[in-house]
Amino acid sequence: MSDTSKEVVDLVWGRPSGGGVPASLFRRWSQGFVFTEAERSALEQFEGGPCAVIAPVQAFLLKNVLFNTEGSNWKDISEEEQRTVLCSTLSEILESASLKKTQAFHLATWPRDKTTDSSDITDSHPEPESSQTTDTPTALAAEELGFERFHSVIQKRTLRTVAELREAVLSLYDTWKNKFGVLLFLYSVILTKGIENIKNEIEDTAEPLIDPVYGHGSQSLINLLVTGHAVSNVWDGDRECSGMKLHGIHQQASVGFLTLMESLRYCKVGSFLKSPKFPIWILGSETHLSVFFTKVS
């Protein structure tokens, strides 16, 4: 992913002054999609920040468990069901981010090892063979990678069809659940959507998707994962303000979004997010995102 790595970093993390992204901030985002033992369909968050990715994935995952899986007990799903539902959820979000179903999909992954089909990897500057076999996915997932090292080794894998995408995402289950899985998935969504397409939807391109001070995800990031569009607002449709077009949500979402900020009159959430297709909502507070739902559709 060497050619696009800097663009992805700038879009996600911005261009922080004084020595780059703080190590503590990057560490907080360096986790995988991990199911908690206490409630086996619930994803666990270890530190502040990555709820902007984990909460939308959790919402779609619950949709798939409650409404797309017959006879499944959401409180006690098996390990195989966890694997299947997580990977189908990640694929669904990636498909939503794709502008056209005929368009290629891109996954941010670890470097291939010798057994990987090289035709699936796109890298303009491949590393020497000896380096590729040393940096195996298993070794990298366990390594304490810093910010620069992490972005120097990840690569872009291209899939041409939805079937190929779903198969690849399923085969990378260990990658998603291990350290850096959340970031690798976020980068996959960005690469699939297209950096320029995201910039065209974001209201302020100078604002990174992850806040460089507090580490929380922007509304554009949340909307990208929930709707496939990185718009900055939560109202229905577009609005004009002093000659500027401000983009909002254009169709009913599969899962919803509500925010305590509306009660303080900071914003107004439109019906496309308030009344989703399935009775599952992401709830935003001043500092966190939670998911609540009902089993009755």
PDB file of C-alpha atoms in Angstrom:
ATOM      1  CA  MET A   1       0.000   0.000   0.000  1.00  0.00           C
ATOM      2  CA  SER A   2       3.050   2.218  -0.268  1.00  0.00           C
ATOM      3  CA  ASP A   3       1.722   4.606  -2.938  1.00  0.00           C
ATOM      4  CA  THR A   4      -1.457   5.452  -1.038  1.00  0.00           C
ATOM      5  CA  SER A   5      -0.229   5.057   2.524  1.00  0.00           C
ATOM      6  CA  LYS A   6       0.499   8.755   3.065  1.00  0.00           C
ATOM      7  CA  GLU A   7      -2.899   9.791   1.679  1.00  0.00           C
ATOM      8  CA  VAL A   8      -4.671   7.315   3.969  1.00  0.00           C
ATOM      9  CA  VAL A   9      -2.647   8.503   6.973  1.00  0.00           C
ATOM     10  CA  ASP A  10      -3.416  12.162   6.223  1.00  0.00           C
ATOM     11  CA  LEU A  11      -7.127  11.429   5.809  1.00  0.00           C
ATOM     12  CA  VAL A  12      -7.407   9.361   8.989  1.00  0.00           C
ATOM     13  CA  TRP A  13      -4.892  10.992  11.323  1.00  0.00           C
ATOM     14  CA  GLY A  14      -4.342  14.424   9.779  1.00  0.00           C
ATOM     15  CA  ARG A  15      -0.951  16.086   9.813  1.00  0.00           C
ATOM     16  CA  PRO A  16      -0.196  16.565  13.496  1.00  0.00           C
ATOM     17  CA  SER A  17       2.578  18.943  14.427  1.00  0.00           C
ATOM     18  CA  GLY A  18       5.370  18.211  16.842  1.00  0.00           C
ATOM     19  CA  GLY A  19       6.458  14.712  15.934  1.00  0.00           C
ATOM     20  CA  GLY A  20       3.465  12.952  14.461  1.00  0.00           C
ATOM     21  CA  VAL A  21       0.663  10.886  16.011  1.00  0.00           C
ATOM     22  CA  PRO A  22       1.163  10.295  19.756  1.00  0.00           C
ATOM     23  CA  ALA A  23       2.123   6.714  20.571  1.00  0.00           C
ATOM     24  CA  SER A  24      -0.595   6.537  23.225  1.00  0.00           C
ATOM     25  CA  LEU A  25      -3.274   7.496  20.685  1.00  0.00           C
ATOM     26  CA  PHE A  26      -2.116   4.911  18.154  1.00  0.00           C
ATOM     27  CA  ARG A  27      -1.959   2.267  20.901  1.00  0.00           C
ATOM     28  CA  ARG A  28      -5.588   2.921  21.867  1.00  0.00           C
ATOM     29  CA  TRP A  29      -6.664   2.212  18.292  1.00  0.00           C
ATOM     30  CA  SER A  30      -4.485  -0.907  18.009  1.00  0.00           C
ATOM     31  CA  GLN A  31      -6.990  -3.610  18.793  1.00  0.00           C
ATOM     32  CA  GLY A  32      -8.961  -6.256  16.986  1.00  0.00           C
ATOM     33  CA  PHE A  33     -12.626  -7.225  16.883  1.00  0.00           C
ATOM     34  CA  VAL A  34     -12.844  -9.288  20.051  1.00  0.00           C
ATOM     35  CA  PHE A  35     -15.972 -10.987  21.382  1.00  0.00           C
ATOM     36  CA  THR A  36     -16.491 -10.805  25.120  1.00  0.00           C
ATOM     37  CA  GLU A  37     -17.028 -14.029  27.033  1.00  0.00           C
ATOM     38  CA  ALA A  38     -19.820 -12.487  29.107  1.00  0.00           C
ATOM     39  CA  GLU A  39     -22.088 -11.927  26.072  1.00  0.00           C
ATOM     40  CA  ARG A  40     -20.908 -13.832  23.071  1.00  0.00           C
ATOM     41  CA  SER A  41     -22.380 -11.585  20.375  1.00  0.00           C
ATOM     42  CA  ALA A  42     -20.915  -8.440  21.985  1.00  0.00           C
ATOM     43  CA  LEU A  43     -17.669  -6.860  20.811  1.00  0.00           C
ATOM     44  CA  GLU A  44     -15.274  -5.589  23.450  1.00  0.00           C
ATOM     45  CA  GLN A  45     -13.468  -2.252  23.470  1.00  0.00           C
ATOM     46  CA  PHE A  46     -10.295  -1.936  25.538  1.00  0.00           C
ATOM     47  CA  GLU A  47      -9.470   1.789  25.422  1.00  0.00           C
ATOM     48  CA  GLY A  48     -11.118   5.037  24.308  1.00  0.00           C
ATOM     49  CA  GLY A  49     -11.340   5.871  20.613  1.00  0.00           C
ATOM     50  CA  PRO A  50     -12.111   2.882  18.388  1.00  0.00           C
ATOM     51  CA  CYS A  51     -15.812   2.793  19.328  1.00  0.00           C
ATOM     52  CA  ALA A  52     -16.323   4.856  16.140  1.00  0.00           C
ATOM     53  CA  VAL A  53     -15.536   1.666  14.205  1.00  0.00           C
ATOM     54  CA  ILE A  54     -16.530  -0.999  16.728  1.00  0.00           C
ATOM     55  CA  ALA A  55     -20.033   0.396  17.412  1.00  0.00           C
ATOM     56  CA  PRO A  56     -21.157   0.431  13.744  1.00  0.00           C
ATOM     57  CA  VAL A  57     -19.740  -3.071  13.248  1.00  0.00           C
ATOM     58  CA  GLN A  58     -21.539  -4.162  16.435  1.00  0.00           C
ATOM     59  CA  ALA A  59     -24.824  -2.710  15.169  1.00  0.00           C
ATOM     60  CA  PHE A  60     -24.632  -4.520  11.813  1.00  0.00           C
ATOM     61  CA  LEU A  61     -23.439  -7.692  13.534  1.00  0.00           C
ATOM     62  CA  LEU A  62     -26.512  -7.676  15.792  1.00  0.00           C
ATOM     63  CA  LYS A  63     -28.720  -7.107  12.752  1.00  0.00           C
ATOM     64  CA  ASN A  64     -27.263 -10.189  11.129  1.00  0.00           C
ATOM     65  CA  VAL A  65     -27.556 -12.301  14.284  1.00  0.00           C
ATOM     66  CA  LEU A  66     -31.096 -11.216  15.201  1.00  0.00           C
ATOM     67  CA  PHE A  67     -32.723 -10.921  11.791  1.00  0.00           C
ATOM     68  CA  ASN A  68     -30.616 -12.853   9.264  1.00  0.00           C
ATOM     69  CA  THR A  69     -29.722 -15.991  11.235  1.00  0.00           C
ATOM     70  CA  GLU A  70     -32.555 -18.414  11.979  1.00  0.00           C
ATOM     71  CA  GLY A  71     -32.553 -20.130  15.337  1.00  0.00           C
ATOM     72  CA  SER A  72     -29.527 -18.247  16.647  1.00  0.00           C
ATOM     73  CA  ASN A  73     -29.361 -17.261  20.317  1.00  0.00           C
ATOM     74  CA  TRP A  74     -27.726 -13.845  20.347  1.00  0.00           C
ATOM     75  CA  LYS A  75     -26.587 -14.315  23.944  1.00  0.00           C
ATOM     76  CA  ASP A  76     -24.749 -17.549  23.285  1.00  0.00           C
ATOM     77  CA  ILE A  77     -23.471 -17.976  19.733  1.00  0.00           C
ATOM     78  CA  SER A  78     -20.776 -20.531  18.962  1.00  0.00           C
ATOM     79  CA  GLU A  79     -17.219 -19.707  17.921  1.00  0.00           C
ATOM     80  CA  GLU A  80     -18.017 -20.737  14.363  1.00  0.00           C
ATOM     81  CA  GLU A  81     -21.079 -18.472  14.364  1.00  0.00           C
ATOM     82  CA  GLN A  82     -18.893 -15.626  15.664  1.00  0.00           C
ATOM     83  CA  ARG A  83     -16.478 -16.159  12.796  1.00  0.00           C
ATOM     84  CA  THR A  84     -19.216 -16.321  10.177  1.00  0.00           C
ATOM     85  CA  VAL A  85     -21.268 -13.372  11.402  1.00  0.00           C
ATOM     86  CA  LEU A  86     -18.284 -11.058  11.967  1.00  0.00           C
ATOM     87  CA  CYS A  87     -16.860 -11.695   8.511  1.00  0.00           C
ATOM     88  CA  SER A  88     -20.240 -11.378   6.783  1.00  0.00           C
ATOM     89  CA  THR A  89     -20.758  -8.093   8.654  1.00  0.00           C
ATOM     90  CA  LEU A  90     -17.379  -6.701   7.595  1.00  0.00           C
ATOM     91  CA  SER A  91     -18.100  -7.724   3.999  1.00  0.00           C
ATOM     92  CA  GLU A  92     -21.502  -6.036   4.124  1.00  0.00           C
ATOM     93  CA  ILE A  93     -19.994  -2.737   5.261  1.00  0.00           C
ATOM     94  CA  LEU A  94     -17.299  -2.944   2.587  1.00  0.00           C
ATOM     95  CA  GLU A  95     -19.933  -3.619  -0.070  1.00  0.00           C
ATOM     96  CA  SER A  96     -21.894  -0.595   1.162  1.00  0.00           C
ATOM     97  CA  ALA A  97     -18.789   1.597   0.804  1.00  0.00           C
ATOM     98  CA  SER A  98     -18.277   0.516  -2.805  1.00  0.00           C
ATOM     99  CA  LEU A  99     -19.766   2.966  -5.284  1.00  0.00           C
ATOM    100  CA  LYS A 100     -20.716   0.232  -7.725  1.00  0.00           C
ATOM    101  CA  LYS A 101     -21.019  -3.508  -7.263  1.00  0.00           C
ATOM    102  CA  THR A 102     -18.879  -3.941 -10.388  1.00  0.00           C
ATOM    103  CA  GLN A 103     -16.071  -1.915  -8.803  1.00  0.00           C
ATOM    104  CA  ALA A 104     -13.052  -3.605  -7.240  1.00  0.00           C
ATOM    105  CA  PHE A 105     -12.774  -3.982  -3.482  1.00  0.00           C
ATOM    106  CA  HIS A 106      -9.572  -3.354  -1.560  1.00  0.00           C
ATOM    107  CA  LEU A 107      -8.367  -4.863   1.705  1.00  0.00           C
ATOM    108  CA  ALA A 108      -5.540  -3.510   3.828  1.00  0.00           C
ATOM    109  CA  THR A 109      -3.635  -6.580   4.978  1.00  0.00           C
ATOM    110  CA  TRP A 110      -0.308  -7.820   6.218  1.00  0.00           C
ATOM    111  CA  PRO A 111       2.353  -8.741   3.626  1.00  0.00           C
ATOM    112  CA  ARG A 112       1.783 -12.068   1.971  1.00  0.00           C
ATOM    113  CA  ASP A 113       3.807 -15.118   2.795  1.00  0.00           C
ATOM    114  CA  LYS A 114       5.067 -17.640   0.243  1.00  0.00           C
ATOM    115  CA  THR A 115       1.769 -19.484  -0.016  1.00  0.00           C
ATOM    116  CA  THR A 116      -0.275 -16.395  -0.938  1.00  0.00           C
ATOM    117  CA  ASP A 117      -1.411 -15.953  -4.521  1.00  0.00           C
ATOM    118  CA  SER A 118       0.504 -12.869  -5.666  1.00  0.00           C
ATOM    119  CA  SER A 119      -2.199 -11.977  -8.180  1.00  0.00           C
ATOM    120  CA  ASP A 120      -4.396 -10.835  -5.303  1.00  0.00           C
ATOM    121  CA  ILE A 121      -1.843  -8.336  -4.007  1.00  0.00           C
ATOM    122  CA  THR A 122      -1.311  -4.894  -5.515  1.00  0.00           C
ATOM    123  CA  ASP A 123       1.854  -3.213  -4.368  1.00  0.00           C
ATOM    124  CA  SER A 124       3.783  -0.851  -6.595  1.00  0.00           C
ATOM    125  CA  HIS A 125       6.977  -1.437  -4.632  1.00  0.00           C
ATOM    126  CA  PRO A 126       7.145  -5.096  -3.581  1.00  0.00           C
ATOM    127  CA  GLU A 127       9.623  -5.953  -0.876  1.00  0.00           C
ATOM    128  CA  PRO A 128      12.444  -8.452  -1.448  1.00  0.00           C
ATOM    129  CA  GLU A 129      11.373 -12.067  -1.078  1.00  0.00           C
ATOM    130  CA  SER A 130      13.447 -12.555   2.055  1.00  0.00           C
ATOM    131  CA  SER A 131      11.672  -9.639   3.761  1.00  0.00           C
ATOM    132  CA  GLN A 132       8.238 -10.906   2.782  1.00  0.00           C
ATOM    133  CA  THR A 133       8.813 -14.327   4.274  1.00  0.00           C
ATOM    134  CA  THR A 134      10.164 -12.845   7.508  1.00  0.00           C
ATOM    135  CA  ASP A 135       7.235 -10.452   8.029  1.00  0.00           C
ATOM    136  CA  THR A 136       4.561 -13.129   8.201  1.00  0.00           C
ATOM    137  CA  PRO A 137       1.039 -12.053   9.162  1.00  0.00           C
ATOM    138  CA  THR A 138       1.226 -14.013  12.417  1.00  0.00           C
ATOM    139  CA  ALA A 139       4.524 -12.444  13.440  1.00  0.00           C
ATOM    140  CA  LEU A 140       3.390  -8.918  12.578  1.00  0.00           C
ATOM    141  CA  ALA A 141       0.094  -9.285  14.443  1.00  0.00           C
ATOM    142  CA  ALA A 142       2.005 -10.206  17.590  1.00  0.00           C
ATOM    143  CA  GLU A 143       4.703  -7.557  17.187  1.00  0.00           C
ATOM    144  CA  GLU A 144       4.635  -4.249  19.068  1.00  0.00           C
ATOM    145  CA  LEU A 145       4.515  -2.137  15.923  1.00  0.00           C
ATOM    146  CA  GLY A 146       4.856   1.612  16.157  1.00  0.00           C
ATOM    147  CA  PHE A 147       2.946   4.023  13.936  1.00  0.00           C
ATOM    148  CA  GLU A 148       5.600   4.301  11.211  1.00  0.00           C
ATOM    149  CA  ARG A 149       6.425   0.584  11.140  1.00  0.00           C
ATOM    150  CA  PHE A 150       2.754  -0.374  10.924  1.00  0.00           C
ATOM    151  CA  HIS A 151       2.146   1.841   7.915  1.00  0.00           C
ATOM    152  CA  SER A 152       5.320   0.703   6.194  1.00  0.00           C
ATOM    153  CA  VAL A 153       4.352  -2.979   6.103  1.00  0.00           C
ATOM    154  CA  ILE A 154       0.623  -3.107   5.334  1.00  0.00           C
ATOM    155  CA  GLN A 155      -0.317  -3.792   1.738  1.00  0.00           C
ATOM    156  CA  LYS A 156      -3.388  -3.451  -0.451  1.00  0.00           C
ATOM    157  CA  ARG A 157      -5.112  -6.583  -1.723  1.00  0.00           C
ATOM    158  CA  THR A 158      -7.601  -6.180  -4.565  1.00  0.00           C
ATOM    159  CA  LEU A 159     -10.685  -8.346  -5.104  1.00  0.00           C
ATOM    160  CA  ARG A 160     -12.706  -8.086  -8.301  1.00  0.00           C
ATOM    161  CA  THR A 161     -16.079  -9.548  -7.270  1.00  0.00           C
ATOM    162  CA  VAL A 162     -18.336  -9.690  -4.219  1.00  0.00           C
ATOM    163  CA  ALA A 163     -17.785 -13.455  -4.018  1.00  0.00           C
ATOM    164  CA  GLU A 164     -14.001 -12.969  -3.952  1.00  0.00           C
ATOM    165  CA  LEU A 165     -14.383 -10.257  -1.303  1.00  0.00           C
ATOM    166  CA  ARG A 166     -16.482 -12.433   1.001  1.00  0.00           C
ATOM    167  CA  GLU A 167     -14.111 -15.360   0.637  1.00  0.00           C
ATOM    168  CA  ALA A 168     -11.063 -13.180   1.341  1.00  0.00           C
ATOM    169  CA  VAL A 169     -12.634 -11.487   4.372  1.00  0.00           C
ATOM    170  CA  LEU A 170     -13.544 -14.890   5.817  1.00  0.00           C
ATOM    171  CA  SER A 171     -10.015 -16.184   5.253  1.00  0.00           C
ATOM    172  CA  LEU A 172      -8.646 -13.162   7.152  1.00  0.00           C
ATOM    173  CA  TYR A 173     -10.687 -13.800  10.311  1.00  0.00           C
ATOM    174  CA  ASP A 174      -7.560 -14.130  12.443  1.00  0.00           C
ATOM    175  CA  THR A 175      -6.353 -10.766  11.119  1.00  0.00           C
ATOM    176  CA  TRP A 176      -9.592  -8.991  12.034  1.00  0.00           C
ATOM    177  CA  LYS A 177      -9.712 -10.378  15.567  1.00  0.00           C
ATOM    178  CA  ASN A 178      -6.041  -9.851  16.404  1.00  0.00           C
ATOM    179  CA  LYS A 179      -4.191  -6.640  17.188  1.00  0.00           C
ATOM    180  CA  PHE A 180      -4.622  -3.898  14.516  1.00  0.00           C
ATOM    181  CA  GLY A 181      -7.735  -5.583  13.097  1.00  0.00           C
ATOM    182  CA  VAL A 182      -9.878  -2.482  13.650  1.00  0.00           C
ATOM    183  CA  LEU A 183      -7.430  -0.210  11.821  1.00  0.00           C
ATOM    184  CA  LEU A 184      -6.904  -2.671   8.967  1.00  0.00           C
ATOM    185  CA  PHE A 185     -10.662  -2.868   8.469  1.00  0.00           C
ATOM    186  CA  LEU A 186     -11.044   0.928   8.608  1.00  0.00           C
ATOM    187  CA  TYR A 187      -8.310   1.327   5.996  1.00  0.00           C
ATOM    188  CA  SER A 188     -10.004  -1.347   3.858  1.00  0.00           C
ATOM    189  CA  VAL A 189     -13.247   0.657   3.886  1.00  0.00           C
ATOM    190  CA  ILE A 190     -11.366   3.827   2.947  1.00  0.00           C
ATOM    191  CA  LEU A 191      -9.477   2.148   0.096  1.00  0.00           C
ATOM    192  CA  THR A 192     -12.660   0.526  -1.219  1.00  0.00           C
ATOM    193  CA  LYS A 193     -14.617   3.795  -1.060  1.00  0.00           C
ATOM    194  CA  GLY A 194     -11.729   5.753  -2.573  1.00  0.00           C
ATOM    195  CA  ILE A 195      -9.805   8.560  -0.904  1.00  0.00           C
ATOM    196  CA  GLU A 196     -10.983  11.244  -3.334  1.00  0.00           C
ATOM    197  CA  ASN A 197     -14.599  10.091  -3.037  1.00  0.00           C
ATOM    198  CA  ILE A 198     -14.399  10.460   0.746  1.00  0.00           C
ATOM    199  CA  LYS A 199     -12.836  13.922   0.444  1.00  0.00           C
ATOM    200  CA  ASN A 200     -15.683  14.970  -1.851  1.00  0.00           C
ATOM    201  CA  GLU A 201     -18.235  13.985   0.799  1.00  0.00           C
ATOM    202  CA  ILE A 202     -16.529  15.351   3.924  1.00  0.00           C
ATOM    203  CA  GLU A 203     -17.529  18.906   4.777  1.00  0.00           C
ATOM    204  CA  ASP A 204     -14.095  19.948   6.064  1.00  0.00           C
ATOM    205  CA  THR A 205     -11.254  17.977   4.498  1.00  0.00           C
ATOM    206  CA  ALA A 206      -8.814  19.528   6.951  1.00  0.00           C
ATOM    207  CA  GLU A 207     -10.537  17.651   9.782  1.00  0.00           C
ATOM    208  CA  PRO A 208      -9.141  14.100  10.081  1.00  0.00           C
ATOM    209  CA  LEU A 209     -11.396  11.097  10.619  1.00  0.00           C
ATOM    210  CA  ILE A 210      -9.732  10.499  14.003  1.00  0.00           C
ATOM    211  CA  ASP A 211      -9.331  13.459  16.349  1.00  0.00           C
ATOM    212  CA  PRO A 212      -5.564  14.003  16.862  1.00  0.00           C
ATOM    213  CA  VAL A 213      -5.996  15.065  20.513  1.00  0.00           C
ATOM    214  CA  TYR A 214      -8.781  12.956  22.021  1.00  0.00           C
ATOM    215  CA  GLY A 215      -8.779  10.049  19.554  1.00  0.00           C
ATOM    216  CA  HIS A 216     -12.513   9.868  18.903  1.00  0.00           C
ATOM    217  CA  GLY A 217     -13.889   9.222  15.424  1.00  0.00           C
ATOM    218  CA  SER A 218     -15.613  11.997  13.483  1.00  0.00           C
ATOM    219  CA  GLN A 219     -19.247  11.960  12.414  1.00  0.00           C
ATOM    220  CA  SER A 220     -18.009  11.476   8.846  1.00  0.00           C
ATOM    221  CA  LEU A 221     -16.287   8.259   9.920  1.00  0.00           C
ATOM    222  CA  ILE A 222     -19.402   6.980  11.675  1.00  0.00           C
ATOM    223  CA  ASN A 223     -21.613   7.869   8.702  1.00  0.00           C
ATOM    224  CA  LEU A 224     -19.197   6.168   6.302  1.00  0.00           C
ATOM    225  CA  LEU A 225     -19.513   2.877   8.169  1.00  0.00           C
ATOM    226  CA  VAL A 226     -23.261   3.163   8.782  1.00  0.00           C
ATOM    227  CA  THR A 227     -24.394   4.430   5.361  1.00  0.00           C
ATOM    228  CA  GLY A 228     -21.426   4.060   3.002  1.00  0.00           C
ATOM    229  CA  HIS A 229     -21.170   7.857   2.675  1.00  0.00           C
ATOM    230  CA  ALA A 230     -18.695  10.001   4.616  1.00  0.00           C
ATOM    231  CA  VAL A 231     -20.985  13.005   4.942  1.00  0.00           C
ATOM    232  CA  SER A 232     -20.528  15.179   8.017  1.00  0.00           C
ATOM    233  CA  ASN A 233     -24.177  15.724   8.959  1.00  0.00           C
ATOM    234  CA  VAL A 234     -27.035  13.575  10.291  1.00  0.00           C
ATOM    235  CA  TRP A 235     -30.080  15.374   8.857  1.00  0.00           C
ATOM    236  CA  ASP A 236     -32.083  14.123   5.858  1.00  0.00           C
ATOM    237  CA  GLY A 237     -30.911  15.288   2.424  1.00  0.00           C
ATOM    238  CA  ASP A 238     -28.739  18.281   1.542  1.00  0.00           C
ATOM    239  CA  ARG A 239     -29.093  21.846   2.795  1.00  0.00           C
ATOM    240  CA  GLU A 240     -27.940  25.199   1.524  1.00  0.00           C
ATOM    241  CA  CYS A 241     -26.160  27.552   3.917  1.00  0.00           C
ATOM    242  CA  SER A 242     -24.668  30.853   2.705  1.00  0.00           C
ATOM    243  CA  GLY A 243     -24.238  29.420  -0.772  1.00  0.00           C
ATOM    244  CA  MET A 244     -22.630  26.192   0.484  1.00  0.00           C
ATOM    245  CA  LYS A 245     -24.225  22.795   0.009  1.00  0.00           C
ATOM    246  CA  LEU A 246     -24.101  20.762   3.218  1.00  0.00           C
ATOM    247  CA  HIS A 247     -24.543  17.031   2.618  1.00  0.00           C
ATOM    248  CA  GLY A 248     -26.759  14.834   4.781  1.00  0.00           C
ATOM    249  CA  ILE A 249     -28.251  11.325   4.681  1.00  0.00           C
ATOM    250  CA  HIS A 250     -30.129  10.425   1.496  1.00  0.00           C
ATOM    251  CA  GLN A 251     -31.909   7.166   2.279  1.00  0.00           C
ATOM    252  CA  GLN A 252     -33.164   5.060   5.153  1.00  0.00           C
ATOM    253  CA  ALA A 253     -30.242   3.401   6.910  1.00  0.00           C
ATOM    254  CA  SER A 254     -30.195  -0.273   7.853  1.00  0.00           C
ATOM    255  CA  VAL A 255     -29.207   0.610  11.425  1.00  0.00           C
ATOM    256  CA  GLY A 256     -29.870   3.932  13.101  1.00  0.00           C
ATOM    257  CA  PHE A 257     -28.012   6.698  14.864  1.00  0.00           C
ATOM    258  CA  LEU A 258     -29.126   8.906  17.750  1.00  0.00           C
ATOM    259  CA  THR A 259     -27.169  11.425  19.778  1.00  0.00           C
ATOM    260  CA  LEU A 260     -27.516  13.138  23.130  1.00  0.00           C
ATOM    261  CA  MET A 261     -26.274  16.273  21.366  1.00  0.00           C
ATOM    262  CA  GLU A 262     -29.740  16.673  19.844  1.00  0.00           C
ATOM    263  CA  SER A 263     -31.257  17.159  23.307  1.00  0.00           C
ATOM    264  CA  LEU A 264     -28.794  20.036  23.768  1.00  0.00           C
ATOM    265  CA  ARG A 265     -29.870  21.476  20.394  1.00  0.00           C
ATOM    266  CA  TYR A 266     -26.443  21.087  18.814  1.00  0.00           C
ATOM    267  CA  CYS A 267     -27.868  19.089  15.901  1.00  0.00           C
ATOM    268  CA  LYS A 268     -30.987  17.386  14.603  1.00  0.00           C
ATOM    269  CA  VAL A 269     -30.967  13.779  13.471  1.00  0.00           C
ATOM    270  CA  GLY A 270     -33.158  13.082  10.441  1.00  0.00           C
ATOM    271  CA  SER A 271     -35.710  10.310  10.055  1.00  0.00           C
ATOM    272  CA  PHE A 272     -33.411   8.233   7.810  1.00  0.00           C
ATOM    273  CA  LEU A 273     -31.207   7.569  10.867  1.00  0.00           C
ATOM    274  CA  LYS A 274     -33.891   7.821  13.555  1.00  0.00           C
ATOM    275  CA  SER A 275     -36.139   5.273  11.851  1.00  0.00           C
ATOM    276  CA  PRO A 276     -33.808   2.637  10.366  1.00  0.00           C
ATOM    277  CA  LYS A 277     -34.853  -0.539   8.571  1.00  0.00           C
ATOM    278  CA  PHE A 278     -33.986  -2.599  11.654  1.00  0.00           C
ATOM    279  CA  PRO A 279     -34.618  -1.635  15.312  1.00  0.00           C
ATOM    280  CA  ILE A 280     -30.957  -1.153  16.173  1.00  0.00           C
ATOM    281  CA  TRP A 281     -29.395   2.217  17.011  1.00  0.00           C
ATOM    282  CA  ILE A 282     -25.956   3.606  17.715  1.00  0.00           C
ATOM    283  CA  LEU A 283     -26.235   6.139  20.521  1.00  0.00           C
ATOM    284  CA  GLY A 284     -23.672   8.918  20.701  1.00  0.00           C
ATOM    285  CA  SER A 285     -22.846  10.701  23.948  1.00  0.00           C
ATOM    286  CA  GLU A 286     -20.224  13.354  24.636  1.00  0.00           C
ATOM    287  CA  THR A 287     -17.465  10.759  24.880  1.00  0.00           C
ATOM    288  CA  HIS A 288     -18.662   7.361  23.692  1.00  0.00           C
ATOM    289  CA  LEU A 289     -20.828   5.330  21.323  1.00  0.00           C
ATOM    290  CA  SER A 290     -23.116   2.536  22.504  1.00  0.00           C
ATOM    291  CA  VAL A 291     -25.518   0.205  20.678  1.00  0.00           C
ATOM    292  CA  PHE A 292     -29.047  -0.642  21.779  1.00  0.00           C
ATOM    293  CA  PHE A 293     -31.726  -2.707  20.053  1.00  0.00           C
ATOM    294  CA  THR A 294     -34.971  -4.587  20.273  1.00  0.00           C
ATOM    295  CA  LYS A 295     -35.704  -7.997  18.779  1.00  0.00           C
ATOM    296  CA  VAL A 296     -39.108  -6.883  17.488  1.00  0.00           C
ATOM    297  CA  SER A 297     -38.961  -5.497  13.941  1.00  0.00           C
TER     298      SER A 297
END
